[in-house]
Coordinates of C-alpha atoms in Angstrom, one line a residue:
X1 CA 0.0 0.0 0.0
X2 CA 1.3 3.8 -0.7
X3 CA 1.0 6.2 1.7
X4 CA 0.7 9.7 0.2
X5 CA 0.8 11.8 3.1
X6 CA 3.3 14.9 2.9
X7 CA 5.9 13.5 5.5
X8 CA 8.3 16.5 4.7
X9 CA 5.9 18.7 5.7
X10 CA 4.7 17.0 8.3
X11 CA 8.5 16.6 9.8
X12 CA 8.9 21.0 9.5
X13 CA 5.8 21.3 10.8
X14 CA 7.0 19.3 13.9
X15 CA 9.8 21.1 14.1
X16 CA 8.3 24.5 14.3
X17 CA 6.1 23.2 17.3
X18 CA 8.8 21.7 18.8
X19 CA 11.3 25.0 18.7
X20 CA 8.6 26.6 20.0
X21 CA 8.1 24.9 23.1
X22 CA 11.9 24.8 23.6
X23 CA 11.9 28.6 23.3
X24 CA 9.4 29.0 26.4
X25 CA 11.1 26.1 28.3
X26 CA 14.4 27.8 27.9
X27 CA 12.5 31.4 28.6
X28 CA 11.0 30.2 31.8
X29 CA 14.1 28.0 33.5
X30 CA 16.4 31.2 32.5
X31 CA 14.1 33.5 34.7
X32 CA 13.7 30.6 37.2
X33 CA 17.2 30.5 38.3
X34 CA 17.2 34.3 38.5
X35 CA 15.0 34.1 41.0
X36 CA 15.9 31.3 42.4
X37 CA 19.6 32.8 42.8
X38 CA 18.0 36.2 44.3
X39 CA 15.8 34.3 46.7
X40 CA 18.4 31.8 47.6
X41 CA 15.2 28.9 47.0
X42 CA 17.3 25.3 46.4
X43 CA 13.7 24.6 45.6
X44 CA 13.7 26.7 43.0
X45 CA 16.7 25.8 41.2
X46 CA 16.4 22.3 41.3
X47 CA 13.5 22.8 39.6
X48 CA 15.1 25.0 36.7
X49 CA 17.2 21.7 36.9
X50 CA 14.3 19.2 36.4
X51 CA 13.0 21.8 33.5
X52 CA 16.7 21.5 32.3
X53 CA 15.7 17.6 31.3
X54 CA 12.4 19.1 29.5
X55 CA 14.8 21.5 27.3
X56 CA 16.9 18.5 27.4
X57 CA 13.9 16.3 25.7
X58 CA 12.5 18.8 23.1
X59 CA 16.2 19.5 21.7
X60 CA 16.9 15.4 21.1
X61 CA 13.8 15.4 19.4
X62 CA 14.3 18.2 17.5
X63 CA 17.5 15.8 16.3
X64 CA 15.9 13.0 16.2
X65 CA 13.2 14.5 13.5
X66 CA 16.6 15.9 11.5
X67 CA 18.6 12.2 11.6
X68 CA 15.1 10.6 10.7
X69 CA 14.9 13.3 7.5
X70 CA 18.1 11.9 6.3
X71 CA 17.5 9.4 2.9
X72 CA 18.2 6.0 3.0
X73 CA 21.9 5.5 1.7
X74 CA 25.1 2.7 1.7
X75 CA 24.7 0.3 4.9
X76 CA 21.3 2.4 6.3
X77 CA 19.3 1.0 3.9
X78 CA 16.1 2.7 5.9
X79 CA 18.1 5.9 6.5
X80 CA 17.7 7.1 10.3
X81 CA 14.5 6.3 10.7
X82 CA 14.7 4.5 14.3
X83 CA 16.3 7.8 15.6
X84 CA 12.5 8.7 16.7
X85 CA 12.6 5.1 18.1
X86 CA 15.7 5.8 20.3
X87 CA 14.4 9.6 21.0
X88 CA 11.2 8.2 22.7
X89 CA 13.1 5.3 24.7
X90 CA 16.0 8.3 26.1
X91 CA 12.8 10.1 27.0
X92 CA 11.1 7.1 29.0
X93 CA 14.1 6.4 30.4
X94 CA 15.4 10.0 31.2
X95 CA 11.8 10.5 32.9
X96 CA 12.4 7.3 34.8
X97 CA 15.6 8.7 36.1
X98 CA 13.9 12.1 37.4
X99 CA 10.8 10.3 38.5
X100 CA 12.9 8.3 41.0
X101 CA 15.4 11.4 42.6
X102 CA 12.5 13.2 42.9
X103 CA 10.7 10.2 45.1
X104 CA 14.0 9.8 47.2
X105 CA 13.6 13.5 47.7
X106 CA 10.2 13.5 48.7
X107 CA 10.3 10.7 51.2
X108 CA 13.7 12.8 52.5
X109 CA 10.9 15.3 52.9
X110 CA 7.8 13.9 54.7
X111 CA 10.5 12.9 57.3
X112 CA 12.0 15.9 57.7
X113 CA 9.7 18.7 56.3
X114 CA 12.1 21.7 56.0
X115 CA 11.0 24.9 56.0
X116 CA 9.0 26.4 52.9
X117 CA 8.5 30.0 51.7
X118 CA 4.6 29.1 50.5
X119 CA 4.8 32.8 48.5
X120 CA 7.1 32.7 46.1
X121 CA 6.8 29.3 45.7
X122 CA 3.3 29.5 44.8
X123 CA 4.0 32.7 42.5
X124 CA 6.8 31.0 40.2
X125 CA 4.5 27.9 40.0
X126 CA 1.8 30.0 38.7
X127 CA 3.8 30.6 36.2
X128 CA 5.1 27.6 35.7
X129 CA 1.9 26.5 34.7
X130 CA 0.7 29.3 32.2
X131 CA 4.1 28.6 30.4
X132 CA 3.8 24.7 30.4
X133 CA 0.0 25.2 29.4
X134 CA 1.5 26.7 26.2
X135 CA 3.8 24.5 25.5
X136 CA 1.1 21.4 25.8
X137 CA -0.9 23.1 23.7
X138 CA 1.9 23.9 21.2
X139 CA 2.6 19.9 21.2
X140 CA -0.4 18.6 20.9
X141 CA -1.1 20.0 17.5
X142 CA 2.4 18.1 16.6
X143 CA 1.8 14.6 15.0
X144 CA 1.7 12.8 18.2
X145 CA 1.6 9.8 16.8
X146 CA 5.7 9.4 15.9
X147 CA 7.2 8.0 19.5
X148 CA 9.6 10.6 19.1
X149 CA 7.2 13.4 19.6
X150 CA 5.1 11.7 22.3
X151 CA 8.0 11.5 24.0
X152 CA 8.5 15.5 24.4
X153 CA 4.9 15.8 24.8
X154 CA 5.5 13.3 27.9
X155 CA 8.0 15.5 29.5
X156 CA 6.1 18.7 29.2
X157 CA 2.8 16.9 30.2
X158 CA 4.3 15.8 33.9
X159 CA 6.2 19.4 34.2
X160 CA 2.8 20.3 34.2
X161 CA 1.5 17.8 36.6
X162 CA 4.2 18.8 38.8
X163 CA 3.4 22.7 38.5
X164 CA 0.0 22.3 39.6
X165 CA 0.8 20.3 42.3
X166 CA 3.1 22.8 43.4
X167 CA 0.7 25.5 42.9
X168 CA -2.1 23.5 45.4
X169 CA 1.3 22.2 47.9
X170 CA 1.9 26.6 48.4
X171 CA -1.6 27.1 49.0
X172 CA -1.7 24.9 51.6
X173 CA 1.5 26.1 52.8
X174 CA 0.6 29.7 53.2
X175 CA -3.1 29.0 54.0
X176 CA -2.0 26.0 57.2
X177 CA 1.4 26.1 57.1
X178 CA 1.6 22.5 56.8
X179 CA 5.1 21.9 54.6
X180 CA 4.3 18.6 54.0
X181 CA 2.2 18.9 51.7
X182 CA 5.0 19.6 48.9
X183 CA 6.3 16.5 49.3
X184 CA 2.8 14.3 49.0
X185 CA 2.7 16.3 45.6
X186 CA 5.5 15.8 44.1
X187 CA 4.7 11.6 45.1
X188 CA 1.6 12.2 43.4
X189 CA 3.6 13.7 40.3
X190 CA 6.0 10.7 40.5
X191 CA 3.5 8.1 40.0
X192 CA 2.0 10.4 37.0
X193 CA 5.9 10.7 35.8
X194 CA 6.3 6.4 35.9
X195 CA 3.5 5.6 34.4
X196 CA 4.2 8.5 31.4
X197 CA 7.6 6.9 31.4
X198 CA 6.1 2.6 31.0
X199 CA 4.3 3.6 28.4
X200 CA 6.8 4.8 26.2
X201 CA 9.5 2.2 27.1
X202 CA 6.7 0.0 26.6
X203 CA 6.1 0.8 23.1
X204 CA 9.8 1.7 21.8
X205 CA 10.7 -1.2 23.2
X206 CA 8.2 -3.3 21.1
X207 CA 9.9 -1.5 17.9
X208 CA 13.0 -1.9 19.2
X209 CA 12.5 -5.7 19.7
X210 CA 11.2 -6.3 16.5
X211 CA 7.8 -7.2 17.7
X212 CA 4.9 -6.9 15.2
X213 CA 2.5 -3.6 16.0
X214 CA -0.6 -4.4 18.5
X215 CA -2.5 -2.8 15.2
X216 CA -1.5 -5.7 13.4
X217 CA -3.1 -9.3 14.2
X218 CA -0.7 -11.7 12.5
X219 CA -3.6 -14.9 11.8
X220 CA -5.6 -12.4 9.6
X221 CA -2.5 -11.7 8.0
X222 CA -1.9 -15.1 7.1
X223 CA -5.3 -15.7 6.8
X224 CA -5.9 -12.8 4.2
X225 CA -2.8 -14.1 2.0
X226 CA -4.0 -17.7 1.9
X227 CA -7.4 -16.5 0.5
X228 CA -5.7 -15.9 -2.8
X229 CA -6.6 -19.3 -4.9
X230 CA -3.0 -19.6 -6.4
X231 CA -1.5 -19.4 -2.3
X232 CA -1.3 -22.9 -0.9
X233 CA 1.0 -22.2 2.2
X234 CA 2.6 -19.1 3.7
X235 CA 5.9 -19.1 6.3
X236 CA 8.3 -17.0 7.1
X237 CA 6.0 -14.5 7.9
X238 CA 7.6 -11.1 9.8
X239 CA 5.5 -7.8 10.8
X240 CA 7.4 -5.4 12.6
X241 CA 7.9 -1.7 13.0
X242 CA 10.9 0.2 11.4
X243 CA 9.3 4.0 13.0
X244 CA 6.1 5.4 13.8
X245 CA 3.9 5.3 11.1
X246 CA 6.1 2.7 9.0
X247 CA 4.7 -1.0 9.6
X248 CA 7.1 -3.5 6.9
X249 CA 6.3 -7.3 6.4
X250 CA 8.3 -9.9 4.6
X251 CA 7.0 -13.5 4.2
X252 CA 7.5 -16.7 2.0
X253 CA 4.6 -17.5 0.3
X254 CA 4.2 -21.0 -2.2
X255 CA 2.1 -20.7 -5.3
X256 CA 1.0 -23.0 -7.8
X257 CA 3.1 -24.2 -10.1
X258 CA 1.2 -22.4 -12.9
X259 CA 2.2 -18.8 -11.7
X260 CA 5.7 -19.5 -12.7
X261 CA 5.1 -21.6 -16.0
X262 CA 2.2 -19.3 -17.0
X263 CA 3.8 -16.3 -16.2
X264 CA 1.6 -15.2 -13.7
X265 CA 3.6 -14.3 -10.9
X266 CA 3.7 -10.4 -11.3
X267 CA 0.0 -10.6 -11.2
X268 CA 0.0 -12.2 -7.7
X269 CA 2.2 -10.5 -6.7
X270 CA 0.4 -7.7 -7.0
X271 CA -2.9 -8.8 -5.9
X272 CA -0.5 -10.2 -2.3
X273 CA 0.3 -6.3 -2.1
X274 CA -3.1 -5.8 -2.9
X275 CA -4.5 -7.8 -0.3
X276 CA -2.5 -6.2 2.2
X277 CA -3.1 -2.7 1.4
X278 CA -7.2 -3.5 1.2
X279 CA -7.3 -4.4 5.1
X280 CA -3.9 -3.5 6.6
X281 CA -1.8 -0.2 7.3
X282 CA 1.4 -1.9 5.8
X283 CA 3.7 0.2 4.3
X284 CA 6.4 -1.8 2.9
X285 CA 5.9 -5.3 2.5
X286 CA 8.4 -7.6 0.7
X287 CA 6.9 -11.3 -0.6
X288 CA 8.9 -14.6 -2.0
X289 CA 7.2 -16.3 -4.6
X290 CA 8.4 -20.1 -4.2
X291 CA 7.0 -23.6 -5.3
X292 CA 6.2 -26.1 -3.1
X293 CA 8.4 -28.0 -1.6
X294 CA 11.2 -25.3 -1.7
X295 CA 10.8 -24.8 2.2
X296 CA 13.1 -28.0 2.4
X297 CA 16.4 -26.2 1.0
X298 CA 16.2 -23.6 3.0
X299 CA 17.6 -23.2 6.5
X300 CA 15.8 -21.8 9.8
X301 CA 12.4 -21.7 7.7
X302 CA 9.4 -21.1 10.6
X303 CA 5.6 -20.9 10.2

């Protein structure tokens, strides 16, 4: 099946969204150290540092879009394509990481509450969340289905979480005075930030392993192909995903004799591609013709 959607455009279009998230990331964490440096919060600026890991995020997607641009060529015979791939598991990963120094942090916390300015904390959080508000919204008119882009989305998402909870944590502060509650937010965050962070492990790990896509059910698949009269037996059959967007299949697949003696084989062929396209998102899909009994000369052959 062709796909006729305009991925260059697509791909800038991304890009734009994604530069301009970075901008008010980099905007706000510049004036949050200010103030954090004035104030002399540690809060503060290890916030700046957690929104370091956003700017962080947005910026290897940003490369991640310009490897995956790059055409196929010598030994990368699908270009860079899985750069999204790897883009998406660094971000699962990276918010796995900050997910768990922030729990050690919080539990550090609820034992020993130290004191908290509720004020200023609750001021730069209010901002916090206009700007990450933004920058959702910014994302979320991105393709969101590449990994690569998720992933960002991800990150900006939980900052989000987090400034919200921070925002309820210093009105709680100023209005009872009880510190803890900063601590059971950010917990609450955390569990928000590891979940965000399974799912995208989850699913760049499926591409990464070479699984086939949950989209895809493999016996319809092979059920489809053996529909075809001249089809007696299909093997070898592989579905798997090279990036978002781009499924690819390859598969043996033993005709009658008559295809070959006839000259029919083009024709199945194309009516195999055919197939696919009519009642599966396969992109690429790669089939070998054979006559029966050929699956003895060949070596490793599965069903």
């Amino acid at each position: 099946m062709r796909h006729n959607h305009d991925h260059s455009t697509t791909a800038q279009s991304d890009r734009r969204y994604l530069a301009a998230a970075l901008a008010l990331i980099l905007a706000f964490m510049a004036v949050e150290v200010v103030v954090a440096i004035v104030s002399g919060s540690l809060a503060l600026l290890a916030d700046a540092g957690h929104m370091l890991t956003d700017a962080g995020a947005i910026a290897a997607s940003l490369w991640a879009i310009r490897l995956a641009a790059r055409p196929a060529a010598g030994v990368w015979t699908f270009g860079f394509k899985r750069a999204e791939v790897l883009s998406a598991a660094v971000n699962g990963i990276t918010l796995l990481v900050v997910a768990v120094l922030v729990a050690f942090e919080a539990i550090r916390r609820l034992v020993h509450p130290p004191e908290v300015a509720g004020l200023p904390l609750l001021i730069v959080a209010i901002v916090g969340v206009a700007v990450n508000v933004v920058a959702t919204w910014v994302l979320a008119k991105a393709n969101r289905s590449s990994m690569n882009i998720e992933g960002a989305f991800q990150h900006i998402l939980t900052d989000l979480y987090a400034f919200i909870g921070t925002v309820i944590a210093g009105a709680v502060i100023l209005a009872t005075g009880f510190n803890r509650a900063d601590p059971i937010a950010s917990l609450v965050v955390v569990a928000l930030m590891l979940r965000a962070s399974w799912e995208l492990l989850k699913v760049s790990g499926r591409v990464l392993l070479e699984a086939a896509p949950e989209t895809v059910d493999l016996p319809s698949v092979r059920q489809h192909l053996l529909e075809l009269p001249e089809v007696s037996e299909v093997h070898d059959l592989h579905v798997w995903t090279v990036t978002s967007d781009l499924p690819a299949l390859s598969a043996h697949v033993v005709v009658a004799d008559n295809c070959f003696t006839a000259g029919h084989a083009p024709q199945v062929l194309d009516r195999l591609q055919a197939c696919l396209g009519g009642h599966f998102d396969v992109a690429h899909s790669t089939f070998q013709l054979e006559p029966a009994g050929h699956t003895e000369h060949e070596a490793g052959a599965h069903p």
